[in-house]
Amino acid sequence: MPELIVYRSNALMCVRSRFDDTRDVLLPVNLAFPEGMVGMWQSSLPQVTLVPSTATDAQVWPSPSAVGTPIHDTSDDNCPINTGWSYVGGNHGYNVGNQIAVTNHGKTTADVGSRWTDGTRVFTLLAVTNPNSLLFGNPYVLVDGIAQGARVRPAAPLTHVAGAKNRTTVPITGLTPDVQIRPVTHTHVVSVELDGRPVPDGRSTGQELRIRESYLIPSYRGMIDTAQANIGTPIATIMPRIPSLCRIDNLYRWGRAGLLVAQTVTALDRFALNTGVTQCSALTVPTGGSRRQFMPNVGVAGTLNWSTWAKLDTLPALTDITPAALRDPLTPAASMTQWVVDAGGAQKWGIAVGLLPFDDGQPVTRARHTTTKCWFISSSLKKNYPQLVWGRILEPGDSVTGTAYRRYLAPPSTATEIVVSTGAHDVVVIERVDPIAQTRMAASQLVHRRLVADGPTNLTVPDRVAVDGIPYAVPISPGYGMWRVEPVPPAPPQVPGATLGVGSYFLLLAGPTRASNYTGAFQRLLLHPVYLVEPTPVDRACVEVTAAGTGVLRHGVYAHDPTTGRPALLGPIADFGTLAATTGIKESVLTTPAMLPSGWHWYALVWQGTGTTAPTLLAEASGGTALNLGTGREAMSGDRYGYQVSGVTGALGAITVGGVHQFPPPRVAYRRA
């Protein structure tokens, strides 16, 4: 069969692609979901479904129920955003409505927008849903300039305040609180292309299906204020007149290798954003079966250990993945693999889901904006949800962008070994729970290209993809990693091949040297800016002590924060450990290679231990870059080489920059891993 078969009837679609040697997978699409956006659900195809590859078009479209096996409920997988107090967008509405059942209440459209009170708060009549039911919007409050809806219920019957024709008091005996207010999106625009061509009704074949959509979400304050200012006019009929909270732009891409979802949220009002690009309901379990899930870089969270095949069905409560649950707390959880197994433990079908390390999905960026949680899993298993940002304040015009992948997996499988391609970038993902002495991931499409680790990994892989793939071992379970795949870069023009050649040493700076005595630098962490043309893995780091001192020298590397021009305040990329302050070339041998990032980073060194005699190091006599002095000009006098942190007595950790220093950068040599 071709890569994709696309069936379409008006707004309903089905995408068919190969699952394994004998089965195909069908993905439902609804271009006009009831909430006014693209949905991955429809009544004739309510789940992602497996069908025999021999099944005819008539057997699978419009309904494959006779020949299909449902494997994944995607009815709730349209990713909304969260404002800190309500989900909204996707298939969600603001959850601050109060539905009140009142038999023959007598109110009509003429009363919409009127205000009512329980004696304490004012509620707004937003809709006369039927002759026996009314929908009221709750009040909102302003917190730090951000409007927030209040999840409160009337405490007493609602009496009229203003605006109504029918002013009869509304009893609250038939109250249903926390109802989602709909519609809450408008100006929905959608386009569909298969290999760059429009998709007509009927059957089409191709390589990649792209669905683009955008819509606006009105602000809750705007909904309430507009309703009150337009008595008798249902807000659903004047949505474009309501001030907007944000615009959502989504791109769905289906290909042979699965689904990519890219989302951009652009603020049109000030608000707090939580969003994750893709949410994932649990896979469908056949009778007697169960679900297992593994999450790289995650230990125990809630009641389950996610570094093994956690028994997902036993999850008792909403579980947040916080930095405390991460093996590397500086790198948020980015992916997961889930399998359905039968009563005997045999795999039936699986799924791999994750955020890609681009745009706001870069690990260092996510770490800044997901300090509360980077992933959560609801006890209902309807949400298995990576977070791109959590609690990030957006000003009008700000935007957040991320890309996620979803890949259905066929058994038998001992490891998740996939290549995810965005068109502009390729990413290798390896996740394996079982130990193995040596194995190899096939990757013929990536031959000779470079692998650059993005995020934590405990796997050692070569820096180039060979003809026979990517070798790796998992000596201790689990093994995992994510690597960006890049073309072999040209040699840096100023020093050809400076960081190339596995096993060779290179200098961070090449030029004249001077002696640098560390008198006055005891327990002061000195940070020096360094620029590299390409990401470079290193397994050894050297400095030269030219005059001995007491104590030890500890060194390492911190990331660069481009928003401040200073070192990132979180912990280091790597702590190389301590070196004796005796004369000679001193070398740290790293148990796990450290990845020096491309662009700017900060080499850090601190004299610790015993501060009796300051050592002298061989230092660079030239080099330098722009340096932010802070709010005072006094520090411009004398040599200035970087930032400093006082009182660093042990291992390198999170820092608070305490000004600039006058110590030239030591000459540092690395060995390329």
XYZ file of C-alpha atoms in Angstrom:
673
model
C 0.000 0.000 0.000
C 1.161 3.643 -0.353
C 2.500 5.486 2.675
C -0.921 6.992 3.475
C -4.482 6.467 2.336
C -6.792 9.343 3.248
C -10.574 8.901 3.177
C -12.691 12.049 3.363
C -16.367 12.955 3.516
C -16.876 16.679 4.126
C -15.344 17.388 7.547
C -14.801 13.733 8.490
C -11.570 11.979 7.575
C -9.670 8.773 8.242
C -5.932 8.288 7.738
C -4.684 4.755 7.017
C -1.017 3.752 7.294
C 1.058 0.610 7.878
C 1.305 -0.702 11.458
C 3.166 -3.985 10.917
C 3.461 -6.699 8.270
C -0.192 -7.722 8.518
C -2.079 -4.743 9.973
C -2.802 -1.090 9.232
C -3.668 1.673 11.674
C -6.632 4.020 11.162
C -6.591 7.496 12.726
C -9.863 9.485 12.893
C -10.011 13.194 12.041
C -12.871 15.659 12.452
C -12.212 19.051 10.877
C -15.285 20.598 12.524
C -15.319 19.211 16.047
C -18.348 20.540 17.989
C -16.166 22.975 19.934
C -14.919 24.611 16.720
C -11.518 23.013 16.170
C -9.854 19.935 14.700
C -10.600 16.768 16.657
C -9.123 13.274 16.575
C -12.477 11.606 17.063
C -15.698 10.894 15.181
C -18.777 8.782 15.839
C -18.127 6.366 12.974
C -14.497 5.886 14.083
C -14.401 6.638 17.825
C -10.899 5.235 18.401
C -7.608 4.700 16.651
C -8.139 1.230 15.217
C -6.090 -1.651 13.826
C -7.409 -3.430 10.713
C -5.998 -6.223 8.523
C -3.841 -4.906 5.699
C -6.019 -6.983 3.388
C -9.188 -5.082 4.409
C -10.865 -3.270 1.538
C -11.704 0.428 1.470
C -15.380 -0.415 1.935
C -14.565 -2.431 5.069
C -12.705 0.395 6.802
C -14.589 3.504 5.674
C -16.723 5.021 6.979
C -16.798 2.454 9.817
C -14.287 -0.362 10.462
C -16.253 -1.887 13.347
C -16.647 -5.268 11.664
C -12.933 -5.819 11.021
C -11.168 -3.403 13.388
C -9.620 -3.611 16.851
C -9.821 -0.324 18.824
C -6.482 0.477 20.487
C -6.642 4.115 21.598
C -9.414 6.505 22.623
C -8.423 9.947 21.295
C -11.684 11.773 22.005
C -10.034 13.925 24.698
C -6.632 14.328 23.037
C -7.164 17.764 21.457
C -4.689 19.738 23.492
C -6.246 22.713 25.317
C -4.345 25.339 27.239
C -4.684 25.986 30.946
C -4.936 29.473 32.421
C -4.067 28.411 35.951
C -7.738 28.224 36.886
C -9.407 26.558 33.890
C -8.672 24.519 30.796
C -9.894 26.253 27.668
C -9.575 25.756 23.929
C -9.369 22.382 22.259
C -12.523 20.605 23.380
C -12.714 22.524 26.666
C -14.656 25.581 27.835
C -14.123 27.775 30.888
C -15.239 25.560 33.800
C -16.782 28.346 35.882
C -20.402 28.026 34.850
C -23.332 27.166 37.103
C -26.132 25.241 35.384
C -29.428 25.567 37.238
C -32.442 23.389 36.482
C -35.642 25.399 37.055
C -38.863 23.991 35.649
C -40.692 26.585 33.488
C -38.376 29.392 34.604
C -40.009 31.796 32.099
C -36.790 33.551 31.134
C -35.979 34.216 27.471
C -33.139 35.480 25.313
C -34.152 38.992 26.326
C -32.774 38.223 29.815
C -29.333 37.091 28.636
C -26.577 39.313 30.063
C -28.571 40.245 33.169
C -26.918 40.208 36.596
C -28.007 38.264 39.664
C -26.723 37.951 43.222
C -26.711 35.412 46.023
C -26.207 38.280 48.458
C -22.426 38.108 48.225
C -21.409 37.670 44.594
C -22.796 38.737 41.222
C -23.503 36.081 38.581
C -24.250 36.755 34.907
C -26.942 34.935 32.930
C -25.066 33.708 29.854
C -27.585 31.393 28.234
C -31.165 30.184 28.407
C -30.301 26.604 27.506
C -33.944 25.428 27.433
C -37.291 26.274 29.117
C -36.139 24.388 32.219
C -32.453 25.292 32.469
C -30.257 28.402 32.846
C -26.495 28.883 32.569
C -24.849 31.507 34.768
C -21.261 32.724 34.495
C -19.367 33.180 37.733
C -17.729 36.468 38.747
C -14.075 37.103 37.983
C -11.335 38.713 40.046
C -8.143 40.536 39.056
C -4.903 39.180 40.528
C -1.712 41.025 39.549
C -3.513 42.407 36.512
C -4.713 38.966 35.377
C -8.421 38.127 35.285
C -9.335 34.835 36.924
C -12.726 33.182 36.990
C -13.903 32.002 40.382
C -15.061 28.400 40.857
C -17.845 29.234 43.312
C -21.486 28.242 43.520
C -24.319 30.504 44.594
C -24.872 30.235 48.327
C -28.499 31.397 48.168
C -31.268 31.851 45.570
C -30.306 34.383 42.923
C -32.141 37.686 43.029
C -32.165 40.235 40.252
C -29.579 43.034 40.159
C -29.908 44.557 36.686
C -30.790 43.925 33.054
C -33.512 41.258 33.138
C -37.075 41.440 31.776
C -38.144 38.485 33.887
C -36.912 39.251 37.372
C -38.274 36.204 39.180
C -35.818 34.871 41.772
C -33.898 31.776 40.621
C -33.776 28.912 43.145
C -30.553 26.911 43.389
C -31.927 23.514 44.335
C -31.173 22.193 40.839
C -27.630 23.546 40.752
C -24.777 21.859 38.829
C -21.505 23.736 39.497
C -18.262 23.907 37.491
C -19.997 23.521 34.134
C -17.904 24.265 31.045
C -19.128 27.352 29.214
C -19.411 26.826 25.459
C -18.664 27.947 22.835
C -15.360 29.451 23.833
C -13.522 29.602 20.507
C -14.219 31.497 17.321
C -12.747 32.515 13.963
C -11.677 28.934 13.312
C -9.661 28.543 10.103
C -8.555 25.120 8.848
C -6.736 23.849 5.765
C -5.886 20.298 4.663
C -3.159 19.206 2.256
C -1.791 15.837 1.172
C 1.712 16.306 -0.242
C 0.925 19.974 -0.770
C -2.374 19.428 -2.596
C -5.946 19.963 -1.325
C -7.710 16.781 -0.232
C -11.049 16.165 -2.025
C -13.867 13.941 -0.818
C -13.272 10.260 -1.505
C -9.990 8.320 -1.430
C -6.530 9.907 -1.854
C -3.006 8.552 -1.468
C 0.245 10.268 -0.598
C 3.216 10.598 1.754
C 2.235 13.238 4.317
C -1.030 14.814 5.429
C -0.897 18.299 6.923
C -3.771 19.960 8.757
C -3.336 23.567 9.854
C -5.797 25.329 12.094
C -6.030 28.534 14.056
C -8.684 29.952 16.335
C -9.177 32.664 18.921
C -10.084 32.173 22.567
C -12.006 35.063 24.145
C -10.973 36.177 27.598
C -13.317 35.211 30.410
C -13.455 38.802 31.620
C -14.328 39.826 28.059
C -17.155 37.268 27.919
C -18.731 38.510 31.139
C -18.297 42.217 30.366
C -19.574 41.813 26.795
C -22.624 39.842 27.935
C -23.498 42.499 30.517
C -23.046 45.280 27.948
C -25.264 43.546 25.353
C -28.434 42.582 27.196
C -30.614 40.243 25.145
C -27.832 39.184 22.761
C -26.411 35.650 23.183
C -22.627 35.915 23.301
C -22.346 32.976 20.910
C -23.668 35.301 18.192
C -21.139 38.096 18.879
C -17.972 36.177 19.737
C -15.685 38.287 17.486
C -16.679 41.350 19.536
C -15.338 39.816 22.754
C -11.754 40.817 23.658
C -9.460 37.853 23.009
C -7.211 36.042 25.466
C -4.972 34.385 22.862
C -4.671 32.797 19.428
C -3.963 29.101 18.958
C -2.110 27.830 15.878
C -1.853 24.062 15.439
C -0.175 21.962 12.771
C -0.950 18.231 12.608
C 1.314 16.130 10.364
C 0.660 12.464 9.631
C 3.260 10.385 7.833
C 4.476 6.807 7.706
C 6.330 7.356 10.978
C 3.347 8.664 12.966
C 1.923 11.991 14.094
C 3.630 15.308 14.833
C 1.734 18.101 16.582
C 3.122 21.644 16.632
C 1.361 24.315 18.687
C 1.913 28.045 19.111
C 0.034 30.043 21.740
C 0.145 33.817 21.158
C -1.088 36.031 23.993
C -3.519 38.844 23.187
C -4.102 39.678 26.865
C -1.970 39.178 29.973
C -2.447 35.725 31.474
C -0.695 32.736 33.048
C -0.156 29.831 30.657
C 0.155 26.117 31.242
C 0.373 24.037 28.074
C 1.813 20.791 26.799
C 1.176 20.581 23.009
C -0.173 17.030 23.225
C -2.114 15.111 25.842
C -2.590 11.376 25.582
C -5.317 9.135 26.948
C -4.214 5.676 28.007
C -4.237 2.914 25.404
C -7.292 0.690 25.180
C -6.959 -2.582 27.097
C -8.512 -5.872 25.898
C -10.216 -8.157 28.409
C -7.668 -9.434 30.922
C -4.980 -7.017 29.749
C -3.154 -4.181 31.495
C -0.904 -1.196 30.764
C 2.772 -0.565 31.507
C 4.624 2.756 31.179
C 8.282 3.814 31.280
C 9.499 7.422 31.559
C 13.172 8.343 30.978
C 14.868 10.398 33.709
C 11.931 9.817 36.094
C 12.167 7.848 39.326
C 9.375 7.456 41.853
C 6.436 9.846 41.513
C 3.156 9.287 43.274
C 2.992 5.595 44.101
C 4.812 4.245 41.035
C 8.430 3.851 39.952
C 8.531 5.110 36.361
C 12.120 3.943 35.776
C 10.706 0.423 35.327
C 7.568 -0.772 33.574
C 5.172 0.930 36.001
C 1.717 -0.650 36.269
C -0.258 2.305 34.984
C -3.667 0.803 35.831
C -2.804 0.923 39.554
C -2.332 4.701 39.570
C -4.602 5.811 42.455
C -4.493 9.597 42.111
C -3.387 12.505 39.972
C 0.403 12.261 39.784
C 2.665 15.243 39.117
C 6.200 14.742 37.828
C 8.175 17.446 39.655
C 11.941 18.139 39.709
C 12.156 16.090 42.909
C 11.108 12.979 40.958
C 13.742 13.453 38.234
C 17.095 11.721 38.197
C 18.502 14.875 36.607
C 16.387 17.634 38.188
C 17.636 20.204 35.668
C 16.116 18.361 32.683
C 12.316 17.989 32.638
C 10.761 14.671 31.637
C 10.371 14.732 27.858
C 9.002 11.354 26.749
C 7.317 8.111 27.657
C 6.628 4.655 26.205
C 3.420 2.782 27.074
C 2.475 -0.809 26.221
C -0.696 -2.847 26.535
C 0.017 -6.438 27.540
C -2.349 -9.401 27.756
C -2.952 -11.551 30.836
C 0.224 -13.486 30.078
C 2.368 -10.353 29.741
C 2.656 -10.487 25.939
C 2.706 -7.106 24.174
C -0.365 -6.165 22.137
C 0.244 -2.538 21.032
C 2.182 0.460 22.274
C 2.676 4.186 21.934
C 5.644 6.547 22.294
C 4.943 10.203 23.116
C 7.260 13.118 23.774
C 8.247 16.749 23.308
C 11.018 17.553 20.851
C 13.986 19.727 21.971
C 13.229 22.720 19.752
C 11.772 26.206 20.340
C 10.333 26.324 23.878
C 10.781 22.544 24.092
C 14.545 22.916 24.581
C 15.434 21.304 27.944
C 17.074 24.456 29.361
C 14.014 26.530 28.410
C 11.542 24.013 29.822
C 13.550 23.829 33.048
C 12.947 27.551 33.609
C 9.203 27.299 33.089
C 8.233 23.914 34.584
C 9.619 24.184 38.105
C 6.233 23.187 39.550
C 5.750 20.186 37.283
C 6.925 19.045 33.878
C 4.428 16.208 33.315
C 1.285 14.916 34.955
C -0.933 11.859 34.672
C -4.564 11.964 35.771
C -5.999 9.132 37.849
C -8.649 8.609 35.144
C -5.742 8.087 32.683
C -7.447 10.530 30.279
C -4.389 12.773 30.462
C -0.759 11.725 30.129
C 0.516 15.206 29.689
C 3.998 16.671 29.125
C 4.157 20.353 30.008
C 5.932 22.830 27.774
C 5.374 25.615 30.312
C 3.628 25.713 33.668
C 2.704 29.052 35.208
C 4.512 31.235 32.661
C 3.137 34.788 32.516
C 2.585 35.969 28.945
C 2.223 39.608 27.987
C 0.268 40.615 24.862
C 2.339 39.619 21.837
C 4.339 36.918 23.658
C 4.166 33.416 22.220
C 5.116 29.873 23.209
C 5.859 27.143 20.646
C 6.469 23.420 20.976
C 6.382 20.250 18.899
C 5.392 16.784 20.104
C 5.508 13.332 18.516
C 3.177 10.338 18.822
C 4.147 6.963 17.432
C 2.132 3.748 17.606
C 4.358 0.735 18.279
C 3.941 -2.836 17.039
C 5.131 -5.902 18.966
C 7.449 -7.589 19.568
C 9.578 -4.779 20.925
C 12.402 -4.830 23.460
C 13.176 -1.125 23.057
C 11.764 2.118 21.709
C 14.175 2.993 18.906
C 12.686 5.676 16.672
C 13.710 8.549 14.454
C 11.366 11.544 14.610
C 11.598 13.968 11.702
C 10.105 17.457 11.568
C 11.325 18.026 8.021
C 13.905 20.540 9.227
C 15.276 18.374 12.045
C 15.718 14.685 12.881
C 15.777 13.343 16.427
C 16.830 9.858 17.597
C 14.994 8.469 20.636
C 16.155 5.330 22.459
C 14.351 3.991 25.535
C 15.121 0.536 26.898
C 14.247 -0.906 30.294
C 15.962 -4.290 29.974
C 19.787 -4.439 30.357
C 21.767 -5.552 27.312
C 25.492 -5.907 26.766
C 25.557 -4.597 23.206
C 22.935 -3.894 20.567
C 22.400 -1.650 17.582
C 19.623 0.627 16.359
C 19.071 0.583 12.609
C 19.234 4.087 11.138
C 20.231 3.767 7.487
C 18.620 7.119 6.625
C 21.053 8.912 8.969
C 24.368 7.446 7.820
C 27.423 9.671 8.538
C 25.386 12.327 10.324
C 26.298 13.600 13.800
C 24.490 12.736 17.025
C 24.240 15.484 19.660
C 22.694 14.549 23.003
C 19.745 16.707 24.020
C 18.846 16.037 27.616
C 19.998 13.356 30.054
C 21.256 10.025 28.770
C 23.019 7.072 30.362
C 23.819 5.511 26.987
C 27.135 5.866 25.227
C 26.673 6.197 21.484
C 29.188 7.202 18.797
C 29.165 10.772 17.558
C 28.464 9.639 13.984
C 25.868 7.230 12.591
C 27.577 4.297 10.908
C 26.377 2.295 7.922
C 25.266 -0.471 10.274
C 23.417 1.872 12.626
C 23.909 3.232 16.148
C 25.560 0.827 18.634
C 24.755 1.149 22.316
C 24.677 -0.878 25.530
C 22.496 -0.806 28.655
C 24.714 -2.240 31.408
C 22.334 -1.065 34.142
C 18.600 -0.606 33.557
C 17.095 1.643 32.372
C 18.840 3.080 29.324
C 17.600 6.141 27.500
C 18.554 9.202 25.511
C 17.464 11.719 22.897
C 19.850 13.013 20.251
C 19.534 15.720 17.628
C 20.847 14.544 14.275
C 22.962 17.136 12.510
C 25.027 17.241 9.341
C 28.776 17.109 9.827
C 29.613 20.793 10.391
C 32.371 22.618 8.557
C 35.522 23.097 10.566
C 35.606 26.399 12.492
C 37.337 28.880 10.201
C 39.594 30.382 12.855
C 41.108 27.059 14.032
C 40.274 24.252 11.568
C 39.226 21.061 13.328
C 39.681 22.552 16.795
C 37.138 20.311 18.523
C 37.129 17.402 16.072
C 38.778 14.027 16.461
C 37.667 11.611 19.179
C 40.453 11.193 21.736
C 42.217 14.431 20.789
C 42.707 17.438 23.076
C 41.735 21.000 22.182
C 42.003 24.437 23.811
C 39.043 26.678 24.536
C 41.221 29.680 23.607
C 44.441 29.744 21.593
C 46.910 32.567 22.154
C 49.404 34.070 24.603
C 49.304 33.143 28.287
C 50.025 34.765 31.639
C 50.218 33.660 35.275
C 47.133 34.139 37.458
C 47.454 33.944 41.239
C 44.231 33.220 43.126
C 44.880 35.343 46.207
C 41.496 36.635 47.370
C 39.584 34.003 45.408
C 39.125 31.384 48.154
C 35.619 29.869 47.948
C 34.691 32.291 45.147
C 33.260 30.535 42.092
C 34.719 32.327 39.062
C 32.703 32.029 35.840
C 34.303 32.721 32.446
C 32.369 33.019 29.144
C 33.317 30.490 26.469
C 32.096 30.159 22.884
C 32.043 26.945 20.841
C 31.013 26.646 17.212
C 29.445 23.203 17.688
C 28.206 20.987 20.527
C 31.191 18.938 21.708
C 31.276 15.896 24.019
C 34.333 15.801 26.316
C 35.617 13.173 28.738
C 38.655 14.964 30.218
C 39.338 18.544 31.333
C 42.796 19.969 32.138
C 44.290 23.052 33.767
C 47.928 23.782 34.686
C 49.045 24.823 38.173
C 52.333 26.750 37.836
C 52.800 27.514 41.543
C 51.393 25.207 44.202
C 48.872 26.229 46.805
C 46.854 24.589 49.524
C 43.422 23.043 49.178
C 41.855 21.912 45.906
C 40.505 23.362 42.686
C 36.971 22.409 41.646
C 35.779 23.143 38.123
C 32.825 22.554 35.821
C 30.503 24.128 33.281
C 27.297 26.194 33.566
C 24.780 26.880 30.807
C 24.236 30.361 29.380
C 20.936 32.185 29.870
C 20.434 34.341 26.748
C 17.679 36.341 28.432
C 20.122 37.772 31.004
C 23.479 37.369 29.268
C 24.694 35.644 32.428
C 25.189 32.060 33.602
C 21.980 30.049 34.070
C 21.152 30.058 37.779
C 20.182 26.395 37.904
C 22.819 23.770 38.615
C 25.772 23.111 36.318
C 25.815 21.200 33.055
C 28.720 19.279 34.594
C 30.787 19.264 37.787
C 34.243 17.945 36.848
C 35.193 17.400 40.496
C 38.327 18.529 42.343
C 42.010 18.763 41.388
C 45.002 18.978 43.714
C 46.531 22.464 43.836
C 50.018 21.059 43.337
C 52.199 22.037 40.372
C 51.754 20.441 36.977
C 49.000 19.765 34.472
C 45.949 18.598 36.409
C 43.309 16.539 34.638
C 39.756 15.545 35.544
C 38.676 12.211 34.039
C 34.906 12.207 33.606
C 33.007 8.983 34.277
C 30.258 10.158 31.944
C 31.201 12.466 29.052
C 29.888 16.028 29.368
C 28.258 17.734 26.397
C 29.562 21.270 25.946
C 26.810 23.190 24.153
C 27.242 25.155 20.971
C 27.308 28.921 21.357
C 28.046 30.432 24.778
C 28.544 28.596 28.044
C 30.459 29.384 31.273
C 33.591 27.621 32.510
C 33.582 27.718 36.321
C 36.486 27.296 38.776
C 36.647 27.660 42.552
C 39.546 27.298 45.031
C 38.283 25.293 48.025
C 39.421 23.239 50.995
C 42.273 24.992 52.791
C 42.780 28.670 52.017
C 46.311 29.142 53.411
C 48.261 29.603 50.171
C 46.739 30.663 46.888
C 47.751 28.569 43.835
C 48.856 30.141 40.549
C 47.428 28.871 37.265
C 48.434 29.283 33.655
C 45.861 31.707 32.254
C 44.888 33.243 28.935
C 46.293 36.700 28.243
C 43.709 37.693 25.636
C 40.043 37.224 24.795
C 36.875 38.682 26.204
C 33.320 39.653 25.395
C 30.521 41.981 26.502
C 29.902 41.797 30.250
C 26.877 43.185 32.098
C 28.164 45.031 35.182
C 24.736 45.437 36.728
C 23.289 48.764 37.857
C 26.569 50.402 38.924
C 29.542 51.590 36.879
C 32.150 51.150 39.627
C 33.138 47.663 38.478
C 34.440 49.021 35.160
C 37.770 49.897 36.816
C 40.500 47.298 36.332
C 40.428 43.959 34.546
C 37.033 42.252 34.406
C 36.664 38.726 33.082
C 33.368 37.232 34.257
C 30.916 36.763 37.098
C 31.464 35.373 40.573
C 29.567 33.535 43.304
C 30.741 33.705 46.924
C 30.745 30.985 49.575
C 31.011 27.908 47.329
C 32.456 25.245 49.614
C 31.443 21.933 48.043
C 29.921 20.480 44.901
C 28.669 22.895 42.269
C 24.948 23.641 42.455
C 22.406 26.370 41.822
C 23.970 29.818 41.977
C 23.236 33.468 42.668
C 25.585 35.761 40.763
C 27.297 38.219 43.100
C 29.012 40.581 40.696
C 32.057 40.517 38.422
C 35.671 39.435 39.078
C 39.240 40.298 37.992
C 40.771 36.846 37.410
C 41.708 35.984 33.821
C 40.371 32.683 32.482
C 42.669 29.716 33.158
C 43.944 27.883 30.104
C 41.642 24.868 29.756
C 42.157 21.864 27.492
C 39.499 19.226 26.881
C 39.684 15.772 25.371
C 36.930 15.090 22.874
C 34.844 12.021 23.721
